[in-house]
Amino acid sequence: MAKKYHQLTVKEALAVLASTSSGLTPIEVNKRLTKFGSNTLNTQKNASLLEKFFNQFKNLMIIILLIAAIIALFAGDLSDAIIIFLVVILNAVFGVFQEAKAENAINALKKMTTTTSRVKRAGKIMIIKSADLVPGDIVLLEAGEIIPADLRLLKTNNLKIEEAALTGESVPVEKSAAVLTASELPLGDRHNLAYMNTNVTYGTAEGVVIAIGMQTEVGKIATMLNKAESATTPLQKNITHLSKLLSILILVIAALVFIIGIALHRSSVLNMLLTSISLAVAAIPEGLPAIVTITLALGTQVMAKKKALIRKLPAVESLGATQIIASDKTGTLTQNKMSVEKIYRNLKLSTIATYSTNLNDPLVQAMVLANDSQQTEQGLSGDPTETALIQFALDQNLNVAKLKQDFSRQASIPFDSERKLMSAVTNIPNSTKKQLFTKGALDELLQRSSKILDNNQVRELTIADKKTILAANHQLATQALRVLAFAYAPFNQPATTDISSQSAERDLIFIGMVGMIDPQRPEVKQAIAEAKSAGIRTLMITGDHRDTATAIAQRLEIIQPADQAGVITGHELDQLPTAELEKQIEQWSVYARVAPEHKVKIVKAWQKKGKIVAMTGDGVNDAPALKTADIGVGMGITGTEVAKNASDIILSDDNFATIIAAVREGRRVFANIQKSLQYLLSANLGEVLTLFLMTMLGWDIFAPAQILWINLVTDTFPAIALGVEKAEADIMKRTPRGSKATFFSDGVMSSILYQGLLEGGLTLGVYWLALTFPFHHSSSLIHADALTMAFATLGLIQLLHAFNSKSLHGTIFTSKLFNNRTFNWSIILASVLMFATILIPAFNDTFKVTGLAWQQWLVVLIGGSLMLVIVELVKLIQRILKK
């Protein structure tokens, strides 16, 4: 029996896989890619366009409509049968379009969030897409990463892997490369193997790929669990539930229309049946779930362009409700790079803007020469503190390369944590002498200094000087600046002598100090101000010291200057009982020196206050807080794979301002869904009321072709177009809607009711006017005209009401009325299709309409326009009352 990988030595495993510790060659990789395919788990196969098309006919109402068309055909009503068939086919086409559009948007996002792996190929370390891994690849692992394939570990360094998703073992497992002799071992006991989709929680390792894709342990499970049904989001479930409730209500009304119509001998049984079916199909908002999904999916694409990648569709909608944004400081609010901000020289403090310098300045020489950072084609590399010193010199347009060349380094004393100093010995240009430059902590450097360079003159360092310097240091420290001090001294030791700190770093000449800070991102302050105006509170949660966190928070106006009460540390949080923390949580905006476990406590305390919390994080230990928050925001650049995997949103630029842009987009998406919902349901309510009252009043009722055509033309196009409306100007000045809000909140339900009643009332009013003030004398022509005018009015009302729906409460009479090109074209197309049925005589018989005189068109225009005017007046009154 062949040995299993956990029984093989490292050498044997590599031999079996025909690989080496240096990795595979590019030629071999290409061969294996062709042989083994992609390292991906099989997902549900997308249906073809033809399958999508036929799936549209599985809807119960569509089946009923097809039966109605067949009945009409056998009854000899060819025009009704043709119209019904046409509506069914067009509905199916629109359904396919919506489904494909949403699918394409989601697939595009999946490509954007493709995971990567570090591999060794032909001796070179490179980053590749995890999907391109092949058996035999050498993969490098470190804490925070997700294992990209099944691996036989080759080297480990304190490696621990969390395998709960695969084995159910909640505690991370210690791993090693040692051989295991037992043949049959449970997955959790194979300590020299690492499995796809498990998480590295600690240490580093190298491993060789032994299985990819569906051949991995996770892939075997995926084979069993890979069902055809895709998950439905809570949002889609709510909308589907709403559609079902409305469908039941409308079916009841349709049944009543049929029964009353027959009882009153309004028409034949066949015609009443067709009318009732057409009413039900037209009024039921079966397209609503699709419109919601496509609006969300398109919103994710817009966010992706703004550097926010949405991993879960409902997060788009949740973003709009965000009330608290808890952000990490480093790299999100700040630039994650040190920058020189203050200079202390000649016993005076200056800003970099007022400090004039050149290559002869001993302070600049010390900053550049007592420095181990390197200039590369990609920029500066090295310790952030040291690169900041070089960057300062470069920003002053100084020739750093020439300075290093002239003062070539001869020796150095590396930094160590005990003495907190670093020194470099250099040549002096045009001299045989050498010089020592030293930088480090002020207290250590002052102890070793006996002189000071004051206005380019060297003199004794007095006690008074030291007091002045220490006072300046304290002033810089209170501004949360990191202080580095600099000194120099002649170096007189022989070149052969081993340099030591004790012999070299003494009798130094103090030059000065610099104050550095990780500066805030320039766009963040404005983003926080925008969040504040939107009713969103920004919190800073950081592992930094209290002073540093306070200074940055004050600069960004998260807290006010000199406000110390709004800051709490992790140690102070530990002293507070949970109940007390929940009670007092609102008094703090800055949480300094906190550990990851504190983040979960903070998020839960704010949630106890009923707040919707967005939380940023980048480390492995941030994952619990990201999952606990209503919206987890992972960092795309500095974030670990575990943090990204626990997030709902990933910022590809790690920038706080991107969160605010995403919130704006989330609010726009939610508002657009509300607009589509209000438009669709008020229009459907208007249609139902019109037909119901026509039946009750004994008037002629719309033919099935008319009902279906209005529904298809005036509902479908504008409703989709409203989903891509641009954000209203005041969208970030509104208070967050909160966790209890629904799509019917903020007056949407009442608007649907009164607008539906108004739509029905105006349509019936035009019908009544046409009967009361007829244009013809023949009874049949009078009724035909009245029905045509009501049909035209209902269509015009819905087209104009689409403009009303562009803003739920704001006026539409602004310069941005036509700023949505998709909407403009949808109205033009719908208008042409709607009124062609009346204006083109060839269509009159098919749609049971008559040609109208200009006076009749005037009545239609006034009746339809009243919808626009009345709704705008209601919105004006609402705005006045709100003020």
XYZ file of N, CA, C and O in Angstrom, residues 261-369:
436
model
N -68.192 41.676 -12.018
C -68.412 41.908 -13.458
C -69.430 40.940 -14.030
O -70.295 41.328 -14.826
N -69.348 39.674 -13.632
C -70.300 38.658 -14.107
C -71.685 38.939 -13.525
O -72.710 38.870 -14.223
N -71.713 39.267 -12.223
C -72.999 39.519 -11.556
C -73.728 40.698 -12.174
O -74.966 40.695 -12.265
N -72.976 41.724 -12.573
C -73.587 42.921 -13.160
C -73.702 42.837 -14.679
O -74.038 43.835 -15.331
N -73.356 41.651 -15.231
C -73.406 41.441 -16.681
C -72.569 42.478 -17.422
O -72.964 42.998 -18.477
N -71.395 42.773 -16.863
C -70.521 43.776 -17.466
C -69.955 43.302 -18.800
O -69.757 44.079 -19.709
N -69.694 42.014 -18.917
C -69.118 41.457 -20.145
C -69.308 39.949 -20.111
O -69.850 39.410 -19.140
N -68.802 39.302 -21.148
C -68.914 37.849 -21.184
C -67.987 37.233 -20.132
O -67.051 37.889 -19.660
N -68.263 35.981 -19.789
C -67.424 35.279 -18.816
C -65.978 35.240 -19.279
O -65.041 35.461 -18.502
N -65.808 34.998 -20.587
C -64.450 34.913 -21.145
C -63.713 36.248 -21.008
O -62.570 36.304 -20.548
N -64.408 37.341 -21.392
C -63.765 38.661 -21.317
C -63.455 39.047 -19.875
O -62.400 39.631 -19.589
N -64.379 38.767 -18.969
C -64.142 39.109 -17.562
C -62.987 38.284 -16.993
O -62.202 38.767 -16.173
N -62.899 37.000 -17.436
C -61.798 36.148 -16.984
C -60.462 36.713 -17.475
O -59.499 36.830 -16.696
N -60.424 37.095 -18.752
C -59.188 37.665 -19.312
C -58.828 38.975 -18.619
O -57.659 39.239 -18.320
N -59.842 39.797 -18.351
C -59.605 41.090 -17.687
C -59.052 40.881 -16.279
O -58.095 41.536 -15.863
N -59.674 39.961 -15.538
C -59.241 39.702 -14.158
C -57.816 39.156 -14.121
O -57.001 39.553 -13.282
N -57.533 38.227 -15.049
C -56.175 37.669 -15.113
C -55.177 38.760 -15.466
O -54.100 38.870 -14.863
N -55.530 39.593 -16.451
C -54.630 40.680 -16.882
C -54.386 41.660 -15.745
O -53.255 42.130 -15.531
N -55.453 41.958 -14.987
C -55.324 42.865 -13.842
C -54.349 42.283 -12.817
O -53.449 42.990 -12.331
N -54.519 41.008 -12.511
C -53.650 40.374 -11.512
C -52.197 40.377 -11.957
O -51.293 40.730 -11.201
N -51.976 40.006 -13.212
C -50.601 39.938 -13.726
C -49.977 41.327 -13.779
O -48.803 41.523 -13.452
N -50.772 42.315 -14.195
C -50.250 43.680 -14.306
C -49.940 44.277 -12.944
O -48.965 45.010 -12.781
N -50.790 43.973 -11.959
C -50.656 44.631 -10.653
C -49.642 43.976 -9.731
O -49.074 44.636 -8.858
N -49.398 42.678 -9.894
C -48.439 41.992 -9.012
C -47.012 42.410 -9.379
O -46.604 42.260 -10.531
N -46.260 42.943 -8.417
C -44.896 43.423 -8.726
C -43.876 42.290 -8.751
O -42.960 42.230 -7.941
N -44.062 41.358 -9.732
C -43.168 40.200 -9.769
C -41.724 40.589 -10.113
O -40.783 39.850 -9.849
N -41.544 41.769 -10.700
C -40.194 42.200 -11.062
C -39.442 42.886 -9.935
O -38.264 43.212 -10.077
N -40.117 43.096 -8.806
C -39.499 43.853 -7.711
C -38.224 43.205 -7.168
O -37.208 43.894 -7.022
N -38.213 41.895 -6.853
C -36.958 41.291 -6.363
C -35.798 41.455 -7.346
O -34.663 41.704 -6.952
N -36.115 41.329 -8.648
C -35.059 41.474 -9.656
C -34.529 42.903 -9.692
O -33.319 43.130 -9.804
N -35.437 43.882 -9.580
C -35.011 45.288 -9.598
C -34.146 45.606 -8.382
O -33.136 46.303 -8.477
N -34.537 45.064 -7.213
C -33.740 45.274 -5.997
C -32.346 44.676 -6.160
O -31.333 45.310 -5.859
N -32.297 43.437 -6.678
C -31.002 42.766 -6.842
C -30.100 43.510 -7.804
O -28.913 43.708 -7.541
N -30.659 43.954 -8.932
C -29.823 44.638 -9.924
C -29.367 45.999 -9.399
O -28.229 46.419 -9.644
N -30.214 46.671 -8.611
C -29.817 47.960 -8.033
C -28.659 47.768 -7.058
O -27.691 48.534 -7.059
N -28.751 46.728 -6.228
C -27.668 46.421 -5.294
C -26.391 46.040 -6.043
O -25.296 46.500 -5.711
N -26.539 45.197 -7.058
C -25.365 44.713 -7.791
C -24.663 45.856 -8.516
O -23.432 45.935 -8.515
N -25.431 46.735 -9.137
C -24.820 47.879 -9.818
C -24.176 48.823 -8.807
O -23.149 49.443 -9.087
N -24.790 48.925 -7.614
C -24.191 49.739 -6.547
C -22.831 49.209 -6.138
O -21.902 49.982 -5.878
N -22.678 47.882 -6.130
C -21.385 47.302 -5.773
C -20.321 47.653 -6.802
O -19.158 47.849 -6.464
N -20.717 47.733 -8.060
C -19.753 48.097 -9.106
C -19.294 49.541 -8.950
O -18.115 49.848 -9.132
N -20.237 50.413 -8.618
C -19.873 51.818 -8.392
C -18.909 51.918 -7.212
O -17.907 52.646 -7.256
N -19.200 51.181 -6.129
C -18.329 51.198 -4.948
C -16.943 50.646 -5.277
O -15.940 51.137 -4.771
N -16.914 49.608 -6.117
C -15.620 49.025 -6.481
C -14.743 50.045 -7.185
O -13.531 50.101 -6.963
N -15.349 50.879 -8.024
C -14.587 51.934 -8.705
C -14.066 52.970 -7.714
O -13.086 53.654 -7.978
N -14.750 53.061 -6.570
C -14.322 54.002 -5.524
C -13.473 53.307 -4.461
O -13.330 53.799 -3.347
N -12.931 52.133 -4.798
C -11.981 51.395 -3.957
C -12.619 50.635 -2.804
O -11.930 50.215 -1.880
N -13.957 50.452 -2.815
C -14.617 49.664 -1.774
C -15.222 48.418 -2.428
O -16.172 48.515 -3.200
N -14.633 47.255 -2.126
C -15.098 46.010 -2.727
C -16.098 45.331 -1.797
O -15.772 45.005 -0.656
N -17.307 45.142 -2.279
C -18.387 44.576 -1.466
C -18.379 43.059 -1.612
O -18.490 42.535 -2.717
N -18.220 42.348 -0.496
C -18.189 40.887 -0.516
C -19.591 40.293 -0.360
O -19.836 39.182 -0.791
N -20.507 41.037 0.274
C -21.855 40.522 0.525
C -22.864 41.602 0.143
O -22.808 42.714 0.657
N -23.787 41.245 -0.748
C -24.731 42.233 -1.287
C -25.493 43.037 -0.230
O -25.629 44.249 -0.357
N -26.018 42.404 0.844
C -26.778 43.196 1.818
C -25.966 44.310 2.467
O -26.525 45.253 3.000
N -24.626 44.190 2.431
C -23.784 45.226 3.042
C -23.967 46.568 2.358
O -23.800 47.616 2.978
N -24.334 46.549 1.077
C -24.564 47.804 0.350
C -25.696 48.567 1.017
O -25.590 49.761 1.303
N -26.779 47.851 1.274
C -27.951 48.480 1.890
C -27.670 48.854 3.343
O -28.067 49.914 3.816
N -26.932 47.974 4.069
C -26.619 48.238 5.479
C -25.766 49.488 5.641
O -25.885 50.208 6.629
N -24.879 49.730 4.680
C -23.991 50.885 4.761
C -24.772 52.190 4.913
O -24.364 53.086 5.647
N -25.889 52.267 4.204
C -26.677 53.496 4.259
C -27.252 53.784 5.629
O -27.631 54.911 5.925
N -27.318 52.743 6.488
C -27.898 52.910 7.828
C -26.838 53.104 8.900
O -27.161 53.258 10.075
N -25.558 53.111 8.516
C -24.463 53.202 9.483
C -24.586 54.446 10.355
O -24.766 55.550 9.863
N -24.440 54.242 11.677
C -24.490 55.360 12.629
C -23.150 55.590 13.322
O -22.862 56.688 13.766
N -22.354 54.521 13.419
C -21.034 54.589 14.074
C -19.995 53.974 13.140
O -20.207 52.878 12.618
N -18.888 54.683 12.931
C -17.755 54.099 12.215
C -16.576 54.061 13.174
O -16.068 55.100 13.595
N -16.181 52.852 13.560
C -15.038 52.672 14.460
C -13.822 52.356 13.598
O -13.757 51.300 12.981
N -12.888 53.282 13.546
C -11.760 53.151 12.632
C -10.434 52.978 13.358
O -10.192 53.608 14.390
N -9.578 52.139 12.788
C -8.200 52.049 13.253
C -7.494 53.340 12.843
O -7.916 54.014 11.893
N -6.432 53.684 13.548
C -5.705 54.926 13.230
C -4.687 54.722 12.122
O -4.765 55.334 11.054
N -3.730 53.841 12.377
C -2.560 53.726 11.507
C -2.936 53.171 10.135
O -3.482 52.082 10.017
N -2.653 53.952 9.098
C -2.870 53.519 7.729
C -4.261 53.800 7.212
O -4.476 53.814 5.999
N -5.219 54.011 8.111
C -6.590 54.288 7.693
C -6.898 55.772 7.853
O -7.310 56.447 6.911
N -6.685 56.274 9.082
C -6.829 57.716 9.314
C -5.512 58.435 9.009
O -5.509 59.613 8.667
N -4.416 57.704 9.149
C -3.093 58.292 8.885
C -2.452 57.600 7.688
O -2.986 56.640 7.148
N -1.289 58.114 7.283
C -0.653 57.632 6.057
C 0.232 56.401 6.274
O 0.772 55.861 5.322
N 0.404 56.001 7.525
C 1.262 54.855 7.866
C 2.697 55.065 7.395
O 3.353 54.144 6.908
N 3.156 56.293 7.502
C 4.568 56.582 7.242
C 4.949 57.812 8.047
O 4.196 58.786 8.111
N 6.115 57.745 8.673
C 6.554 58.851 9.516
C 6.959 60.043 8.645
O 7.430 59.884 7.520
N 6.775 61.224 9.212
C 7.130 62.445 8.492
C 7.678 63.465 9.487
O 7.119 63.645 10.579
N 8.778 64.133 9.130
C 9.356 65.163 9.995
C 8.447 66.385 9.987
O 8.054 66.872 8.938
N 8.125 66.859 11.195
C 7.201 67.988 11.293
C 7.816 69.191 12.001
O 7.531 70.336 11.654
N 8.669 68.957 13.015
C 9.293 70.046 13.771
C 10.810 69.833 13.838
O 11.287 68.698 13.890
N 11.544 70.956 13.845
C 13.008 70.935 13.943
C 13.430 71.756 15.165
O 12.944 72.882 15.358
N 14.330 71.201 15.986
C 14.882 71.938 17.140
C 16.391 72.097 16.905
O 17.138 71.116 16.896
N 16.787 73.334 16.674
C 18.197 73.618 16.346
C 18.550 74.990 16.903
O 17.724 75.907 16.889
N 19.784 75.113 17.425
C 20.231 76.384 18.023
C 19.302 76.809 19.158
O 19.009 78.000 19.327
N 18.798 75.800 19.911
C 17.915 76.014 21.064
C 16.611 76.722 20.681
O 15.993 77.400 21.496
N 16.190 76.534 19.399
C 14.940 77.133 18.918
C 14.126 76.062 18.181
O 14.684 75.205 17.489
N 12.807 76.166 18.309
C 11.898 75.216 17.664
C 11.349 75.835 16.384
O 10.887 76.981 16.390
N 11.396 75.095 15.284
C 10.894 75.593 13.992
C 10.023 74.526 13.343
O 10.151 73.326 13.617
N 9.162 74.969 12.450
C 8.436 74.021 11.596
C 9.295 73.763 10.362
O 10.206 74.551 10.054
N 9.009 72.706 9.646
C 9.811 72.404 8.458
C 9.631 73.496 7.396
O 10.518 73.706 6.573
N 8.490 74.183 7.439
C 8.239 75.239 6.454
C 9.151 76.446 6.681
O 9.508 77.156 5.739
N 9.536 76.686 7.937
C 10.348 77.884 8.256
C 11.828 77.549 8.445
O 12.637 78.454 8.646
N 12.172 76.278 8.370
C 13.568 75.890 8.613
C 14.319 75.856 7.289
O 14.005 75.073 6.382
N 15.332 76.686 7.176
C 16.151 76.753 5.965
C 17.414 75.923 6.176
O 18.073 76.026 7.218
N 17.769 75.115 5.176
C 18.905 74.209 5.365
C 19.659 73.979 4.071
O 19.229 74.388 2.982
N 20.813 73.290 4.198
C 21.615 72.910 3.037
C 22.487 71.715 3.425
O 22.419 71.226 4.559
N 23.341 71.259 2.498
C 24.164 70.072 2.756
C 25.250 70.292 3.800
O 25.820 69.333 4.316
N 25.536 71.561 4.123
C 26.559 71.851 5.138
C 25.982 71.879 6.551
O 26.719 72.078 7.518
N 24.666 71.719 6.648
C 24.000 71.745 7.952
C 24.322 70.443 8.690
O 23.959 69.353 8.224
N 25.016 70.509 9.855
C 25.362 69.284 10.594
C 24.142 68.449 10.966
O 24.241 67.213 11.046
N 22.981 69.098 11.197
C 21.779 68.333 11.548
C 21.347 67.472 10.363
O 21.050 66.282 10.523
N 21.328 68.061 9.175
C 20.957 67.299 7.984
C 21.967 66.186 7.736
O 21.604 65.056 7.386
N 23.261 66.500 7.937
C 24.295 65.481 7.747
C 24.075 64.296 8.690
O 24.162 63.129 8.287
N 23.760 64.582 9.931
C 23.516 63.511 10.903
C 22.265 62.712 10.537
O 22.230 61.478 10.660
N 21.201 63.405 10.080
C 19.959 62.735 9.700
C 20.180 61.763 8.532
O 19.611 60.667 8.511
N 21.020 62.156 7.579
C 21.236 61.335 6.378
C 22.289 60.257 6.599
O 22.138 59.126 6.131
N 23.362 60.595 7.332
C 24.503 59.685 7.431
C 24.350 58.639 8.534
O 24.801 57.502 8.386
